[in-house]
C-alpha cells in the first residue's frame, strides 16, 4: 500500500479488513480449541482503521523509540491482536494458527514472548494504567511524538485501577494517550454494569478532564474521524467510547450471551467464516514513524556515582539511606526515575524528588497506578524505583505478578516494615512483604540492616534485570559497616565468628541489631555465637548458612520481624535442607501486634535480644541432654 493509497482508504477497504480480522480470530480460536473470538470480533473495525491509517510502527524494528505503543488491555482479545500481526505481514497464517499451542509465542494472552508486545496483559485493569507510564515518558521525559493506543474492555471499567489511570492521565495532561473503549455490552456471565450506556462512561471519564468521543464502533468513517480528532489533542487524553457487538458479523454469535471465552463449535466454524465473507489475505503496509522522530534513553552512568557514606557508630535509618542513594543514582544516571505513593517524606524518595524533579512522578495514594506506571516507564528503557510503605505494596501485588510475566525491570522499596515501626499499629506494619516478594518469579529480596549496606544494594538494584525489592526500616539503627565495604545481591555477612562458636544466629534488618546484643549476652555467659546478617533473602547465601550450621553443630536460630510464613526463616530452612543434623528455632511475629514503642513490640513478638539469647540457650541445653 502506497502513501497515496493510504490517504484514500475508504469504507469498503476497512470493512474487508475488519472481516478478515474477524475470520482470522475465529480460525485461530478454532485451531486452538479455546480462546475468545467473540471478544475479538467486536473490536475488529476499531483495529482495522487504526492499523491501516493511524498506527505508526516499524514491525521490522520493534525497538525503534519512535514507534507508537499498542496495548491490548483486554488481553483476552489476543486472537484479534495476532490477526493484526498477520494483516501487517509480520506473521504467517501458520503462525497465527499456532495460537495457544505449546511452544508458540502466540499464547492465550499477549506476553513479550512476542517482540511486538510491550507488556503482558490478561489480568484486566492493567493495560490502561501501564499505558499511562508509557505516555508519561513520552510527554514529560522525552518530548516525543509517539502515541500510546490502549484497547480497553467495558467489563474492566469496573476495576478501580482503571479509574486510577483515568485520574492520573488527566492530572499529567497526557494528550499522547488514546484509550479505545470496546463497549460490547456483554461480560463473561452477564451484561456489564452500564451495558451500552455510552453516556455513563462519557460523564465519568469526562469529569476527570478527558476528551471523550462516542462512536458507532462498527462505522469506519466515525472511527476515522474520532482518531483524527484524538490526534489533535495535546494536553488531555482521549477516550473513544465505541458501541460494538460481541461476535459481530456472525448471526449465531452476534450480541448473544453464553459465548464468552469459547471457540466456535467445529461444525459451525466454516459457516461463521462464510458469513464473514470467507478467508482473505489482505496485507496492510503499516506506516512507519519518521526517521529521527524518537531518541533512545541514555543508559548507565553518565557521571561518577558518589554514594553516601556513614560513619560506623552513628545512627541512621535505612530508609534515609535509600533516599540518599537514590538521589546519588539520579545524579550519576539520566535513566533513573522515581515514583512514590504520596509518602515520599517517609520513604525518603523526596530526596530524589528535590534533586531531580523532572524525573520524579507523584502517584498519590494509588499504589496500583504507581506500579503500572513504573512498568510503562521500564518499557521505554528507564530505570524506575517505586516506593511506599511495605504494607501498601500488597494492594498492587497483581501488578507486580504481571510485571514479572512481562519481564519488566522494576526496583521496589517498602519502608516501615515490621513491628519495629512502633506506635502506628498493625495497619501500617508490613509483615507479609518478604513472603509476597519471594514468591515473584525471578525476584531479588533484600533487607539491609545498615545504611552503607543499603546504599550499596540500591546501586546494584539499578543494574539488575527483573524485579528487585528492598525492605527498609523506620527507626534509626547503628551503622555497622564501613562505607567502603561491598555487598552483593545473593550474599550475606558474618558479623561474629570464632572457632568456638556453638550456635548460629541468622537475622536481617532490625533483628541483626538484636542478634548482636543477644550474642553479647551469650558471650558474657561463656557461649560463643556466630551471627549472620542474611541481608539477601532471595537469592539467599546458602553456602554461608550451611558452613555456619556445620561449624555450630547444626544449631541455628533465625529471628525476623515478619510473620512466620514465607520470610527469612523459611528461606533459611530451605537453604539448610539436607545439610545433616539440624536443631532449628524460628522466632517471628506470631500474634497480631498493636501500638507501642518499637522495643515493647519486638519484645512482645518474641524477636528481641533476650528472646534470641533464650532460643540459643534452649538449643544448647537440648544438645547437652541428648
XYZ file of C-alpha atoms in Angstrom:
626
model
C 0.000 0.000 0.000
C 1.451 3.352 -1.010
C 1.134 6.627 0.871
C -1.377 7.764 -1.744
C -3.405 4.589 -1.298
C -3.396 5.134 2.449
C -4.733 8.641 2.057
C -7.680 7.357 0.031
C -8.666 4.468 2.257
C -12.395 4.018 2.237
C -15.182 2.249 3.995
C -15.087 -0.751 1.668
C -11.438 -1.479 2.397
C -11.879 -1.061 6.133
C -14.893 -3.345 6.069
C -12.969 -6.035 4.207
C -10.002 -5.759 6.555
C -12.236 -5.920 9.626
C -13.966 -9.020 8.259
C -10.576 -10.621 7.694
C -9.620 -9.868 11.286
C -12.870 -11.444 12.488
C -12.500 -14.526 10.336
C -8.897 -14.962 11.424
C -9.915 -14.610 15.082
C -12.485 -17.365 14.601
C -9.955 -19.559 12.782
C -7.220 -19.057 15.396
C -9.508 -19.926 18.297
C -10.886 -22.855 16.331
C -7.407 -24.250 15.716
C -6.638 -23.929 19.418
C -9.963 -25.283 20.594
C -10.121 -22.381 23.040
C -9.887 -18.601 23.198
C -12.049 -15.507 22.970
C -13.122 -14.963 19.359
C -16.343 -13.081 20.123
C -14.490 -10.520 22.268
C -12.067 -10.071 19.377
C -14.770 -9.652 16.744
C -16.370 -6.670 18.477
C -13.237 -4.535 18.118
C -12.237 -5.538 14.598
C -13.453 -2.336 12.885
C -11.696 -0.221 15.500
C -8.409 -2.015 14.878
C -8.774 -2.114 11.093
C -8.869 1.669 10.891
C -6.086 2.058 13.432
C -3.732 -0.396 11.737
C -4.209 0.857 8.214
C -4.157 4.617 8.791
C -3.128 5.820 12.248
C -0.681 3.425 13.863
C 2.964 4.368 13.318
C 5.024 1.267 13.855
C 8.023 -0.417 12.261
C 7.454 -4.151 12.604
C 11.000 -4.745 11.360
C 12.379 -2.623 14.178
C 10.235 -3.044 17.314
C 12.925 -1.267 19.390
C 12.560 1.947 17.377
C 11.972 4.581 20.088
C 9.647 6.498 17.754
C 7.192 3.596 17.426
C 3.693 4.026 18.752
C 2.637 1.648 21.510
C -0.441 -0.548 21.096
C -1.618 -2.200 24.314
C -4.484 -4.655 24.480
C -5.713 -4.005 27.997
C -8.439 -6.533 27.199
C -5.766 -9.151 26.688
C -8.263 -11.945 26.149
C -8.859 -10.424 22.696
C -5.465 -11.817 21.712
C -6.848 -13.537 18.570
C -7.567 -10.058 17.235
C -4.080 -8.828 18.079
C -2.450 -11.784 16.368
C -4.750 -11.325 13.382
C -3.492 -7.744 13.198
C 0.050 -9.058 13.003
C -0.923 -11.289 10.104
C -2.637 -8.384 8.351
C 0.540 -6.328 8.823
C 2.563 -9.065 7.135
C 4.501 -9.681 10.334
C 3.451 -13.311 10.812
C 2.284 -16.126 8.566
C -1.049 -17.890 8.596
C 0.705 -20.934 10.041
C 1.998 -18.855 12.928
C -1.466 -17.417 13.532
C -2.918 -20.912 13.750
C -0.290 -21.936 16.317
C -2.350 -19.871 18.775
C -2.294 -21.338 22.304
C -0.192 -24.331 21.272
C 2.733 -25.455 23.420
C 5.908 -23.655 22.437
C 4.147 -20.963 20.425
C 4.781 -17.333 21.400
C 1.144 -16.631 20.498
C -0.148 -17.558 23.900
C -3.666 -17.319 25.302
C -2.987 -13.746 26.397
C -0.250 -11.485 24.996
C 3.214 -11.500 26.531
C 6.559 -10.037 25.426
C 7.496 -13.501 24.175
C 6.237 -11.751 21.022
C 8.657 -8.987 20.091
C 5.884 -6.510 19.243
C 4.194 -6.874 22.630
C 5.424 -4.429 25.273
C 3.742 -5.906 28.345
C 1.768 -8.931 29.414
C -1.950 -8.354 29.768
C -4.873 -10.587 30.592
C -5.349 -9.658 34.216
C -7.886 -6.957 33.499
C -7.481 -3.373 34.578
C -3.759 -3.177 33.862
C -3.234 -2.105 30.245
C -4.506 1.448 30.652
C -2.517 2.120 33.854
C 0.635 0.811 32.143
C -0.174 2.981 29.136
C -0.116 5.964 31.491
C 3.512 5.135 32.312
C 4.466 4.917 28.640
C 2.727 8.196 27.917
C 4.384 9.877 30.914
C 7.761 9.050 29.409
C 6.799 10.455 26.034
C 5.344 13.706 27.289
C 7.372 14.533 30.380
C 10.767 12.934 29.777
C 11.284 12.770 26.030
C 9.060 15.338 24.352
C 8.417 12.539 21.858
C 5.726 12.325 19.202
C 4.746 8.701 19.652
C 1.218 7.819 20.734
C 0.015 5.214 23.186
C -3.117 3.421 21.993
C -4.893 1.210 24.535
C -7.788 -1.084 23.655
C -9.955 -1.412 26.764
C -12.879 -3.659 27.538
C -16.050 -2.356 29.124
C -16.042 -5.110 31.767
C -12.663 -3.979 33.078
C -14.001 -0.479 33.639
C -15.300 -1.846 36.945
C -11.681 -2.169 38.111
C -10.515 0.596 40.431
C -7.136 0.601 38.726
C -8.776 1.850 35.528
C -10.027 4.902 37.356
C -6.647 5.474 38.959
C -5.327 5.568 35.396
C -8.075 7.901 34.202
C -7.331 10.310 37.038
C -3.551 10.291 36.651
C -3.650 10.612 32.868
C -5.735 13.743 33.206
C -3.592 15.136 36.023
C -0.444 14.777 33.932
C -2.078 16.106 30.753
C -1.307 13.037 28.650
C -2.533 14.141 25.255
C -0.469 11.333 23.731
C -2.678 8.677 25.356
C -5.726 7.396 23.479
C -7.978 4.819 25.102
C -10.403 2.919 22.884
C -13.301 1.506 24.884
C -14.800 -1.550 23.204
C -18.295 -1.208 24.704
C -19.755 -4.507 23.546
C -22.191 -4.769 26.467
C -21.576 -8.391 27.431
C -19.184 -9.610 30.094
C -18.332 -13.187 30.923
C -21.524 -14.062 32.779
C -23.951 -11.195 32.171
C -24.392 -7.676 30.872
C -21.804 -5.217 32.102
C -22.615 -2.589 34.702
C -23.623 0.062 32.135
C -24.347 -2.040 29.068
C -24.475 0.229 26.022
C -24.930 3.409 28.044
C -22.039 5.305 26.482
C -23.192 8.438 28.242
C -22.440 6.852 31.618
C -18.811 6.323 30.615
C -18.589 9.706 28.937
C -19.839 11.548 32.015
C -17.469 9.738 34.339
C -14.379 9.908 32.175
C -15.148 13.450 31.089
C -15.478 14.539 34.709
C -11.798 13.715 35.181
C -10.868 16.031 32.311
C -10.583 13.631 29.388
C -11.636 14.398 25.845
C -14.388 11.873 25.093
C -15.925 10.830 21.771
C -18.809 8.413 21.337
C -18.896 6.433 18.103
C -20.586 3.523 16.438
C -17.766 1.016 16.738
C -18.778 -0.659 13.502
C -18.801 2.530 11.412
C -15.289 3.048 9.994
C -15.990 6.634 8.989
C -16.968 7.589 12.531
C -13.936 5.758 13.866
C -11.705 7.559 11.380
C -12.994 10.963 12.448
C -12.611 10.082 16.124
C -8.969 9.045 15.708
C -8.218 12.206 13.755
C -9.796 14.320 16.496
C -7.824 12.468 19.183
C -4.559 13.248 17.422
C -5.308 16.954 17.698
C -5.293 16.801 21.490
C -2.081 17.975 23.122
C -2.823 18.382 26.809
C -5.579 15.939 27.646
C -6.049 12.242 26.976
C -8.840 10.968 24.763
C -11.233 8.095 25.292
C -13.149 6.848 22.283
C -16.277 5.137 23.555
C -17.276 2.715 20.819
C -20.610 0.915 20.872
C -19.960 -2.550 19.471
C -21.456 -6.021 19.380
C -19.736 -9.102 20.657
C -19.435 -11.732 17.934
C -20.118 -9.086 15.258
C -20.765 -10.434 11.778
C -21.887 -13.960 12.612
C -25.616 -14.497 13.001
C -25.477 -17.092 15.749
C -22.825 -15.228 17.782
C -23.623 -11.538 17.460
C -24.740 -9.979 20.755
C -25.514 -13.407 22.205
C -24.863 -14.355 25.824
C -23.077 -17.556 26.686
C -20.258 -17.384 24.124
C -17.578 -15.606 26.132
C -14.257 -17.434 26.086
C -15.472 -20.154 23.748
C -14.335 -21.035 20.245
C -16.944 -21.564 17.576
C -18.185 -25.138 17.528
C -16.117 -27.031 14.917
C -19.208 -27.947 12.907
C -20.191 -24.258 12.732
C -16.769 -22.704 12.157
C -16.993 -22.957 8.374
C -20.407 -21.273 8.439
C -19.062 -18.466 10.631
C -16.153 -17.807 8.281
C -18.501 -17.888 5.282
C -20.826 -15.331 6.918
C -17.763 -13.121 7.337
C -17.021 -13.400 3.614
C -14.511 -16.225 3.754
C -10.765 -16.185 4.245
C -8.819 -13.224 2.895
C -5.177 -12.337 2.509
C -5.197 -8.564 2.738
C -1.847 -7.137 3.808
C -1.539 -3.590 5.128
C 1.673 -1.611 4.835
C 1.689 -0.087 8.293
C 3.063 3.433 8.343
C 6.484 3.663 9.950
C 7.469 6.565 12.192
C 9.528 9.323 10.661
C 13.279 8.821 10.800
C 14.857 10.529 13.763
C 11.477 11.127 15.414
C 12.466 9.318 18.607
C 15.529 9.034 20.771
C 16.798 6.160 22.843
C 17.242 6.615 26.563
C 20.824 7.253 27.639
C 21.613 4.202 29.730
C 24.097 3.657 32.501
C 26.460 6.055 34.198
C 26.879 9.484 32.671
C 28.718 10.871 35.709
C 30.618 9.398 38.637
C 28.424 7.618 41.150
C 29.085 9.096 44.582
C 27.153 7.020 47.056
C 26.518 8.416 50.545
C 28.872 7.358 53.320
C 28.069 6.980 57.010
C 30.406 6.702 59.982
C 30.407 3.475 61.970
C 28.561 4.045 65.221
C 26.295 6.876 64.127
C 22.577 6.118 63.930
C 20.810 6.382 60.570
C 17.572 4.826 59.339
C 17.967 2.579 56.320
C 15.006 4.375 54.733
C 17.042 7.606 54.854
C 19.977 5.808 53.258
C 17.653 4.609 50.495
C 16.714 8.224 49.746
C 20.342 9.364 49.785
C 21.426 6.540 47.484
C 18.542 7.142 45.099
C 19.461 10.814 44.895
C 23.065 9.887 44.128
C 21.975 7.453 41.429
C 19.855 10.176 39.865
C 22.876 12.463 39.675
C 25.017 9.808 38.020
C 22.410 8.273 35.682
C 19.876 10.042 33.499
C 17.850 6.852 33.045
C 16.883 6.599 36.721
C 13.361 7.766 37.572
C 11.448 7.611 40.837
C 7.811 7.201 41.790
C 6.126 7.291 45.161
C 2.664 6.797 46.635
C 2.497 10.190 48.387
C 4.648 9.086 51.318
C 7.947 10.367 49.950
C 8.803 12.163 53.175
C 8.559 8.794 54.945
C 10.282 6.616 52.332
C 12.752 9.460 51.728
C 12.326 9.339 47.971
C 11.672 13.058 48.470
C 15.448 13.481 48.356
C 15.383 12.338 44.737
C 12.322 14.488 44.025
C 14.037 17.602 45.342
C 17.237 16.972 43.381
C 15.699 15.670 40.145
C 12.095 16.904 39.988
C 11.837 16.350 36.232
C 12.327 12.608 36.764
C 10.079 12.176 39.771
C 6.433 11.177 39.376
C 3.981 11.504 42.233
C 1.394 8.743 42.064
C -0.501 9.902 45.158
C -2.376 7.200 47.103
C -2.703 4.915 44.095
C -0.289 2.025 44.507
C -1.636 0.067 41.543
C -1.085 3.020 39.244
C 2.360 3.559 40.729
C 3.434 0.012 39.875
C 1.814 0.185 36.441
C 3.482 3.500 35.638
C 6.820 2.006 36.668
C 6.225 -0.863 34.231
C 5.354 1.597 31.458
C 8.476 3.655 32.129
C 10.598 0.496 32.050
C 9.178 -0.311 28.604
C 10.677 2.964 27.405
C 14.089 1.983 28.801
C 14.058 3.899 32.066
C 15.222 2.519 35.418
C 12.251 3.057 37.741
C 12.398 2.962 41.533
C 8.961 2.904 43.168
C 8.485 3.297 46.894
C 5.767 3.236 49.529
C 5.132 1.547 52.868
C 5.765 -2.187 52.624
C 2.215 -2.859 53.801
C 0.693 -0.926 50.919
C 2.528 -2.813 48.195
C 0.186 -5.704 48.915
C -2.561 -3.710 47.200
C -0.545 -3.735 43.984
C 0.578 -7.355 44.127
C -1.227 -8.388 40.946
C 0.652 -5.663 39.093
C 3.951 -6.984 40.471
C 2.989 -10.522 39.452
C 2.083 -9.417 35.943
C 5.239 -7.297 35.710
C 7.228 -10.486 36.205
C 5.336 -12.108 33.323
C 6.184 -9.023 31.261
C 9.862 -9.412 32.095
C 9.800 -5.848 33.411
C 12.776 -4.400 35.257
C 11.463 -2.801 38.441
C 13.056 -1.689 41.692
C 10.648 -1.540 44.618
C 11.194 -0.190 48.088
C 8.935 -0.986 51.040
C 9.568 1.095 54.129
C 8.020 0.957 57.613
C 8.240 -2.824 57.751
C 7.558 -4.974 60.784
C 6.551 -4.264 64.362
C 9.651 -2.100 64.763
C 7.762 0.823 63.246
C 6.174 1.231 66.688
C 3.121 3.250 67.601
C 1.367 3.363 64.209
C -0.021 -0.101 64.781
C -0.648 -3.152 62.584
C -2.370 -1.433 59.652
C 0.950 0.204 58.777
C 3.232 -2.763 59.523
C 4.461 -4.716 56.535
C 4.561 -8.246 57.917
C 3.895 -10.268 54.773
C 6.046 -8.396 52.261
C 9.036 -10.752 52.272
C 6.823 -13.761 51.560
C 4.958 -11.839 48.898
C 8.085 -10.723 47.088
C 9.921 -14.041 47.434
C 7.045 -15.653 45.534
C 7.558 -13.397 42.484
C 9.326 -15.125 39.607
C 12.969 -14.092 39.315
C 12.812 -11.570 42.131
C 15.566 -10.379 44.458
C 14.506 -9.646 48.047
C 16.836 -7.539 50.169
C 16.597 -6.465 53.804
C 19.629 -4.411 54.863
C 20.433 -3.645 58.484
C 22.789 -0.745 57.888
C 22.804 2.476 55.815
C 26.105 1.811 53.999
C 24.837 -1.661 53.123
C 21.569 -0.125 51.925
C 23.313 2.357 49.639
C 25.438 -0.340 48.006
C 22.440 -2.579 47.407
C 20.349 0.239 45.932
C 23.145 0.901 43.428
C 23.186 -2.792 42.463
C 19.432 -2.848 42.017
C 19.725 -0.263 39.246
C 21.570 -2.724 37.008
C 19.721 -5.885 37.929
C 17.218 -7.293 35.462
C 13.854 -8.408 36.762
C 12.090 -7.281 39.913
C 14.106 -6.243 42.948
C 12.659 -5.413 46.352
C 14.410 -3.682 49.224
C 12.840 -3.504 52.675
C 13.819 -0.504 54.767
C 13.364 0.391 58.417
C 11.612 3.274 60.108
C 13.815 3.576 63.233
C 17.390 4.767 63.213
C 19.902 1.988 63.780
C 23.667 1.982 64.408
C 25.989 1.932 61.405
C 27.708 -1.467 61.407
C 29.746 -1.437 58.221
C 32.291 0.975 56.832
C 31.397 2.910 53.707
C 33.957 1.073 51.602
C 32.565 -2.417 52.133
C 30.980 -4.231 49.207
C 27.695 -6.104 49.392
C 26.435 -8.256 46.587
C 22.913 -9.391 45.879
C 22.921 -13.033 46.898
C 25.474 -12.522 49.645
C 25.486 -12.252 53.425
C 27.873 -11.000 56.079
C 29.180 -12.875 59.113
C 29.381 -10.306 61.912
C 30.596 -12.562 64.746
C 32.715 -15.654 64.186
C 35.195 -17.793 66.093
C 36.436 -21.358 66.217
C 34.479 -21.815 69.464
C 31.053 -20.881 68.030
C 28.352 -23.180 69.392
C 25.203 -21.690 67.848
C 24.387 -19.676 64.724
C 22.036 -16.710 64.826
C 20.642 -15.632 61.453
C 18.919 -12.268 61.152
C 18.128 -9.436 58.724
C 17.238 -5.787 59.126
C 16.268 -4.754 62.640
C 16.864 -8.205 64.099
C 20.558 -8.060 63.159
C 20.990 -5.473 65.898
C 19.024 -7.643 68.321
C 21.119 -10.671 67.332
C 24.333 -8.792 68.110
C 23.007 -7.856 71.540
C 21.981 -11.477 72.103
C 25.482 -12.619 71.098
C 26.973 -10.191 73.600
C 24.690 -11.564 76.313
C 25.704 -15.121 75.479
C 29.375 -14.169 75.351
C 29.148 -12.891 78.919
C 27.972 -16.395 79.848
C 30.904 -18.029 78.047
C 28.936 -19.043 74.966
C 30.260 -18.031 71.537
C 27.588 -17.383 68.911
C 28.064 -16.851 65.211
C 25.916 -14.021 63.821
C 24.976 -13.967 60.145
C 23.434 -10.878 58.543
C 21.347 -12.530 55.795
C 20.544 -9.258 54.066
C 19.853 -11.051 50.757
C 16.797 -13.167 51.497
C 16.392 -14.102 47.832
C 18.713 -15.288 46.490
C 19.931 -16.413 49.882
C 23.563 -17.190 50.600
C 23.087 -20.906 51.166
C 26.813 -21.665 51.256
C 27.457 -19.334 54.201
C 24.428 -20.625 56.100
C 25.460 -24.241 55.583
C 29.029 -23.538 56.690
C 27.791 -21.746 59.801
C 25.362 -24.526 60.691
C 28.045 -27.162 60.246
C 30.505 -25.191 62.379
C 27.988 -24.829 65.220
C 26.753 -28.396 65.447
C 23.620 -27.766 63.404
C 22.222 -25.337 65.985
C 20.548 -22.413 64.209
C 18.276 -19.634 65.457
C 16.552 -17.369 62.914
C 14.920 -14.125 64.067
C 12.852 -11.896 61.804
C 10.366 -9.048 62.087
C 7.807 -10.730 59.814
C 5.090 -13.337 60.025
C 6.498 -16.889 60.328
C 5.257 -17.806 56.868
C 7.392 -17.189 53.813
C 10.102 -14.903 55.160
C 13.718 -15.273 56.244
C 13.060 -18.333 58.414
C 11.618 -20.424 55.630
C 14.252 -19.161 53.179
C 16.993 -20.222 55.598
C 15.378 -23.585 56.313
C 15.132 -24.305 52.588
C 18.805 -23.441 52.176
C 19.746 -25.789 55.033
C 17.584 -28.714 53.910
C 19.600 -31.895 53.598
C 22.530 -30.373 55.466
C 22.784 -33.107 58.116
C 21.553 -32.827 61.679
C 19.768 -29.547 62.312
C 18.352 -28.043 65.514
C 16.335 -25.066 64.309
C 14.478 -22.320 66.136
C 12.461 -19.752 64.240
C 11.497 -16.527 66.001
C 8.937 -14.403 64.150
C 5.847 -12.283 64.773
C 3.074 -14.757 65.522
C 0.424 -12.698 67.306
C -1.413 -9.661 65.985
C 0.534 -6.623 67.220
C -0.917 -3.353 68.449
C 0.570 0.040 69.180
C 3.599 0.562 71.387
C 7.227 1.504 71.272
C 9.489 -0.487 68.914
C 11.224 -2.109 71.893
C 7.969 -3.102 73.543
C 6.541 -4.550 70.343
C 9.661 -6.506 69.428
C 9.847 -7.965 72.910
C 6.141 -8.855 72.859
C 6.626 -10.538 69.471
C 9.475 -12.637 70.840
C 12.161 -11.310 68.496
C 14.178 -9.084 70.839
C 17.697 -9.824 72.048
C 16.524 -11.595 75.209
C 14.296 -13.977 73.273
C 17.046 -14.698 70.756
C 19.505 -15.496 73.543
C 16.932 -17.735 75.226
C 16.337 -19.660 71.987
C 20.080 -20.226 71.715
C 20.228 -21.433 75.332
C 17.388 -23.873 74.696
C 19.239 -25.381 71.736
C 22.408 -25.730 73.775
C 20.522 -27.269 76.683
C 18.850 -29.760 74.357
C 22.183 -30.808 72.888
C 23.653 -31.327 76.385
C 20.737 -33.519 77.435
C 20.796 -35.574 74.247
